[in-house]
Amino acid sequence: MLGAMTWSERKTERPVPDGRSHIQRMRDKDWFKFLEEPDLLKLQEETMAPLRRINETYWDDPDAAAQAVKELIGGEDDFVFRPPITFEYREHVHIGAGTFINADFEAIGSGDVWIGDNVLIGPHARFYTPNHPVDPQLRAEGWEIGLPIRVGNGVWLGGSVVVCPGVTIGDGAVVGAGSVVTKDVPAGAIVAGNPARVIGTAA
């Protein structure tokens, strides 16, 4: 049953073909093949084309740009960003109130990205949600799965932080600049490095 396994376990499971379309499999948060589903590219373009326009016109009216991003993702909370901001599936991005996202933020893949309230995200941050099979044959067949990334309330991510598939960063945590976060970060922890390790507490 989908969702019965933990995300860490899903990273190593084997995809099972069935009668669903690949866009449905993606929406079911199951393994899918992007290259075999032309509608997935159309779905990405429905997100990325408006984002290109928003990024290009941002400095003419930053408030209108922020409102446009909020409407694009169907959000209700006000947040601030600096362009460019990039993600592929608007239906999978959630940004909380009072959050600030600095320049050149990119969230890749079909996994849900949940960013809490009052989060600070430094420039050049990368959120990578796609995971591919470890088995080279399955990987060559084009299978992938989107694993969620969750950032709690009051988190601070330094510049050029990379967050890997399936990671949760707890409330109030701090992630040092240039870190690669491969595992969950406890609430209130300070982590840094590649891979990121706990080096202190935020309070």
mmCIF file of C-alpha atoms in Angstrom:
data_model
loop_
_atom_site.group_PDB
_atom_site.id
_atom_site.type_symbol
_atom_site.label_atom_id
_atom_site.label_comp_id
_atom_site.label_asym_id
_atom_site.label_seq_id
_atom_site.Cartn_x
_atom_site.Cartn_y
_atom_site.Cartn_z
ATOM 1 C CA MET A 1 0.000 0.000 0.000
ATOM 2 C CA LEU A 2 1.302 3.460 -0.910
ATOM 3 C CA GLY A 3 2.517 5.393 2.089
ATOM 4 C CA ALA A 4 2.878 2.280 4.255
ATOM 5 C CA MET A 5 6.681 2.434 3.999
ATOM 6 C CA THR A 6 8.804 5.207 5.429
ATOM 7 C CA TRP A 7 10.425 7.579 2.968
ATOM 8 C CA SER A 8 13.854 6.149 3.704
ATOM 9 C CA GLU A 9 12.533 2.681 2.835
ATOM 10 C CA ARG A 10 10.913 3.935 -0.365
ATOM 11 C CA LYS A 11 14.310 5.055 -1.610
ATOM 12 C CA THR A 12 15.308 1.426 -2.100
ATOM 13 C CA GLU A 13 12.034 -0.240 -3.088
ATOM 14 C CA ARG A 14 11.490 -1.598 -6.595
ATOM 15 C CA PRO A 15 8.922 0.042 -8.902
ATOM 16 C CA VAL A 16 5.930 -2.136 -9.840
ATOM 17 C CA PRO A 17 4.279 -1.369 -13.222
ATOM 18 C CA ASP A 18 0.475 -1.336 -13.322
ATOM 19 C CA GLY A 19 -2.353 0.156 -15.359
ATOM 20 C CA ARG A 20 -2.032 3.730 -14.111
ATOM 21 C CA SER A 21 -0.663 6.519 -16.286
ATOM 22 C CA HIS A 22 2.673 7.916 -15.211
ATOM 23 C CA ILE A 23 1.115 11.266 -14.366
ATOM 24 C CA GLN A 24 -1.310 9.452 -12.061
ATOM 25 C CA ARG A 25 1.529 7.471 -10.512
ATOM 26 C CA MET A 26 3.357 10.743 -9.860
ATOM 27 C CA ARG A 27 0.262 12.256 -8.244
ATOM 28 C CA ASP A 28 -0.121 9.090 -6.172
ATOM 29 C CA LYS A 29 3.452 9.713 -4.946
ATOM 30 C CA ASP A 30 4.583 6.469 -6.514
ATOM 31 C CA TRP A 31 7.401 5.595 -8.910
ATOM 32 C CA PHE A 32 6.852 6.932 -12.448
ATOM 33 C CA LYS A 33 8.644 7.475 -15.773
ATOM 34 C CA PHE A 34 8.860 11.125 -16.772
ATOM 35 C CA LEU A 35 9.954 10.478 -20.358
ATOM 36 C CA GLU A 36 6.974 8.208 -21.058
ATOM 37 C CA GLU A 37 4.376 10.813 -20.059
ATOM 38 C CA PRO A 38 4.252 13.917 -22.332
ATOM 39 C CA ASP A 39 1.637 15.488 -20.056
ATOM 40 C CA LEU A 40 4.244 15.750 -17.293
ATOM 41 C CA LEU A 41 6.301 18.139 -19.430
ATOM 42 C CA LYS A 42 3.140 20.179 -20.088
ATOM 43 C CA LEU A 43 2.453 20.234 -16.348
ATOM 44 C CA GLN A 44 5.957 21.564 -15.707
ATOM 45 C CA GLU A 45 5.535 24.251 -18.352
ATOM 46 C CA GLU A 46 2.311 25.416 -16.687
ATOM 47 C CA THR A 47 4.470 26.235 -13.674
ATOM 48 C CA MET A 48 7.770 27.303 -15.205
ATOM 49 C CA ALA A 49 6.428 29.619 -17.932
ATOM 50 C CA PRO A 50 4.641 31.929 -15.444
ATOM 51 C CA LEU A 51 7.693 31.802 -13.160
ATOM 52 C CA ARG A 52 9.921 32.992 -15.995
ATOM 53 C CA ARG A 53 7.640 35.983 -16.544
ATOM 54 C CA ILE A 54 7.475 36.725 -12.809
ATOM 55 C CA ASN A 55 11.272 36.581 -12.488
ATOM 56 C CA GLU A 56 11.763 38.851 -15.506
ATOM 57 C CA THR A 57 9.360 41.534 -14.263
ATOM 58 C CA TYR A 58 10.063 41.259 -10.527
ATOM 59 C CA TRP A 59 11.890 44.576 -10.063
ATOM 60 C CA ASP A 60 9.070 46.507 -11.746
ATOM 61 C CA ASP A 61 6.765 45.556 -8.858
ATOM 62 C CA PRO A 62 8.155 43.144 -6.214
ATOM 63 C CA ASP A 63 4.874 43.040 -4.275
ATOM 64 C CA ALA A 64 2.911 42.059 -7.376
ATOM 65 C CA ALA A 65 5.519 39.394 -8.165
ATOM 66 C CA ALA A 66 5.200 37.887 -4.686
ATOM 67 C CA GLN A 67 1.417 37.894 -5.046
ATOM 68 C CA ALA A 68 1.718 36.182 -8.431
ATOM 69 C CA VAL A 69 3.851 33.389 -6.964
ATOM 70 C CA LYS A 70 1.386 32.984 -4.090
ATOM 71 C CA GLU A 71 -1.493 32.656 -6.554
ATOM 72 C CA LEU A 72 0.507 30.262 -8.744
ATOM 73 C CA ILE A 73 0.960 27.802 -5.865
ATOM 74 C CA GLY A 74 -2.529 28.360 -4.465
ATOM 75 C CA GLY A 75 -1.178 29.723 -1.197
ATOM 76 C CA GLU A 76 -2.755 32.081 1.301
ATOM 77 C CA ASP A 77 0.279 33.292 3.272
ATOM 78 C CA ASP A 78 2.416 36.327 2.435
ATOM 79 C CA PHE A 79 6.138 35.755 1.944
ATOM 80 C CA VAL A 80 9.055 37.576 0.315
ATOM 81 C CA PHE A 81 11.456 36.295 -2.334
ATOM 82 C CA ARG A 82 14.248 37.553 -4.551
ATOM 83 C CA PRO A 83 14.470 36.342 -8.151
ATOM 84 C CA PRO A 84 15.047 34.022 -9.728
ATOM 85 C CA ILE A 85 12.821 31.465 -8.025
ATOM 86 C CA THR A 86 12.354 28.128 -9.770
ATOM 87 C CA PHE A 87 10.272 25.022 -9.180
ATOM 88 C CA GLU A 88 8.671 22.481 -11.501
ATOM 89 C CA TYR A 89 5.251 21.564 -10.078
ATOM 90 C CA ARG A 90 3.222 24.394 -8.531
ATOM 91 C CA GLU A 91 0.805 21.972 -6.896
ATOM 92 C CA HIS A 92 3.634 20.546 -4.772
ATOM 93 C CA VAL A 93 5.065 23.762 -3.283
ATOM 94 C CA HIS A 94 3.821 25.256 -0.003
ATOM 95 C CA ILE A 95 5.410 28.405 1.506
ATOM 96 C CA GLY A 96 4.489 29.723 4.956
ATOM 97 C CA ALA A 97 3.817 33.214 6.281
ATOM 98 C CA GLY A 98 6.701 35.589 6.923
ATOM 99 C CA THR A 99 9.214 33.452 5.039
ATOM 100 C CA PHE A 100 12.074 35.070 3.123
ATOM 101 C CA ILE A 101 13.641 33.257 0.155
ATOM 102 C CA ASN A 102 16.800 34.856 -1.173
ATOM 103 C CA ALA A 103 17.970 34.900 -4.786
ATOM 104 C CA ASP A 104 18.320 31.820 -6.986
ATOM 105 C CA PHE A 105 16.155 29.345 -5.080
ATOM 106 C CA GLU A 106 15.447 26.096 -6.922
ATOM 107 C CA ALA A 107 13.201 23.172 -5.975
ATOM 108 C CA ILE A 108 13.495 20.266 -8.395
ATOM 109 C CA GLY A 109 11.190 17.296 -8.922
ATOM 110 C CA SER A 110 7.708 16.113 -8.061
ATOM 111 C CA GLY A 111 8.085 15.680 -4.293
ATOM 112 C CA ASP A 112 6.108 17.974 -2.014
ATOM 113 C CA VAL A 113 8.097 20.922 -0.659
ATOM 114 C CA TRP A 114 6.707 22.317 2.609
ATOM 115 C CA ILE A 115 8.363 25.481 3.903
ATOM 116 C CA GLY A 116 7.051 26.668 7.259
ATOM 117 C CA ASP A 117 6.444 30.123 8.710
ATOM 118 C CA ASN A 118 9.211 32.668 9.351
ATOM 119 C CA VAL A 119 11.850 30.657 7.500
ATOM 120 C CA LEU A 120 15.020 32.324 6.187
ATOM 121 C CA ILE A 121 16.533 30.726 3.081
ATOM 122 C CA GLY A 122 19.899 32.029 1.870
ATOM 123 C CA PRO A 123 20.854 32.549 -1.778
ATOM 124 C CA HIS A 124 21.456 29.668 -4.172
ATOM 125 C CA ALA A 125 19.566 27.108 -2.062
ATOM 126 C CA ARG A 126 18.697 23.834 -3.769
ATOM 127 C CA PHE A 127 15.907 21.438 -2.783
ATOM 128 C CA TYR A 128 16.210 18.117 -4.640
ATOM 129 C CA THR A 129 13.150 15.868 -4.322
ATOM 130 C CA PRO A 130 13.713 13.271 -7.107
ATOM 131 C CA ASN A 131 15.066 9.866 -6.186
ATOM 132 C CA HIS A 132 16.140 7.207 -8.689
ATOM 133 C CA PRO A 133 16.570 3.451 -8.220
ATOM 134 C CA VAL A 134 19.871 2.106 -6.956
ATOM 135 C CA ASP A 135 19.534 -0.792 -9.433
ATOM 136 C CA PRO A 136 21.209 0.423 -12.678
ATOM 137 C CA GLN A 137 18.747 -1.476 -14.887
ATOM 138 C CA LEU A 138 15.729 0.157 -13.249
ATOM 139 C CA ARG A 139 17.503 3.514 -13.420
ATOM 140 C CA ALA A 140 18.121 3.038 -17.140
ATOM 141 C CA GLU A 141 14.398 2.333 -17.568
ATOM 142 C CA GLY A 142 13.710 5.878 -16.365
ATOM 143 C CA TRP A 143 12.011 5.287 -13.018
ATOM 144 C CA GLU A 144 11.944 8.067 -10.429
ATOM 145 C CA ILE A 145 9.968 9.034 -7.344
ATOM 146 C CA GLY A 146 9.475 12.388 -5.665
ATOM 147 C CA LEU A 147 10.261 12.324 -1.942
ATOM 148 C CA PRO A 148 9.025 15.220 0.222
ATOM 149 C CA ILE A 149 11.152 17.930 1.787
ATOM 150 C CA ARG A 150 9.774 19.629 4.901
ATOM 151 C CA VAL A 151 11.256 22.729 6.525
ATOM 152 C CA GLY A 152 9.771 23.623 9.907
ATOM 153 C CA ASN A 153 8.868 27.010 11.324
ATOM 154 C CA GLY A 154 11.650 29.447 12.178
ATOM 155 C CA VAL A 155 14.382 27.551 10.305
ATOM 156 C CA TRP A 156 17.425 29.395 8.919
ATOM 157 C CA LEU A 157 19.221 27.922 5.903
ATOM 158 C CA GLY A 158 22.516 29.574 4.958
ATOM 159 C CA GLY A 159 23.562 30.257 1.386
ATOM 160 C CA SER A 160 24.120 27.428 -1.093
ATOM 161 C CA VAL A 161 22.484 24.799 1.134
ATOM 162 C CA VAL A 162 21.435 21.571 -0.606
ATOM 163 C CA VAL A 163 18.521 19.594 0.856
ATOM 164 C CA CYS A 164 18.208 16.011 -0.398
ATOM 165 C CA PRO A 165 15.083 13.910 -1.063
ATOM 166 C CA GLY A 166 12.939 12.912 1.897
ATOM 167 C CA VAL A 167 14.570 15.243 4.439
ATOM 168 C CA THR A 168 12.694 16.992 7.262
ATOM 169 C CA ILE A 169 14.309 19.967 9.022
ATOM 170 C CA GLY A 170 12.770 20.554 12.443
ATOM 171 C CA ASP A 171 11.466 23.840 13.845
ATOM 172 C CA GLY A 172 14.076 26.425 14.752
ATOM 173 C CA ALA A 173 17.016 24.546 13.231
ATOM 174 C CA VAL A 174 19.980 26.318 11.618
ATOM 175 C CA VAL A 175 21.840 24.905 8.591
ATOM 176 C CA GLY A 176 25.278 26.355 7.860
ATOM 177 C CA ALA A 177 26.154 27.783 4.446
ATOM 178 C CA GLY A 178 27.231 25.238 1.860
ATOM 179 C CA SER A 179 25.856 22.259 3.783
ATOM 180 C CA VAL A 180 24.413 19.171 2.095
ATOM 181 C CA VAL A 181 21.527 17.878 4.202
ATOM 182 C CA THR A 182 21.072 14.145 3.618
ATOM 183 C CA LYS A 183 19.228 13.200 6.829
ATOM 184 C CA ASP A 184 16.531 14.681 9.055
ATOM 185 C CA VAL A 185 17.606 17.591 11.257
ATOM 186 C CA PRO A 186 16.220 17.704 14.827
ATOM 187 C CA ALA A 187 14.291 20.773 15.947
ATOM 188 C CA GLY A 188 16.602 23.436 17.373
ATOM 189 C CA ALA A 189 19.789 21.823 16.072
ATOM 190 C CA ILE A 190 22.643 23.621 14.323
ATOM 191 C CA VAL A 191 24.087 21.508 11.511
ATOM 192 C CA ALA A 192 26.853 22.088 8.983
ATOM 193 C CA GLY A 193 29.066 20.218 6.552
ATOM 194 C CA ASN A 194 28.830 17.664 3.758
ATOM 195 C CA PRO A 195 27.032 15.629 4.827
ATOM 196 C CA ALA A 196 25.515 17.977 7.406
ATOM 197 C CA ARG A 197 26.124 16.954 11.037
ATOM 198 C CA VAL A 198 24.907 18.384 14.319
ATOM 199 C CA ILE A 199 27.468 20.840 15.708
ATOM 200 C CA GLY A 200 25.376 22.613 18.307
ATOM 201 C CA THR A 201 21.967 23.833 19.401
ATOM 202 C CA ALA A 202 20.172 27.020 18.417
ATOM 203 C CA ALA A 203 18.994 27.936 21.917
#
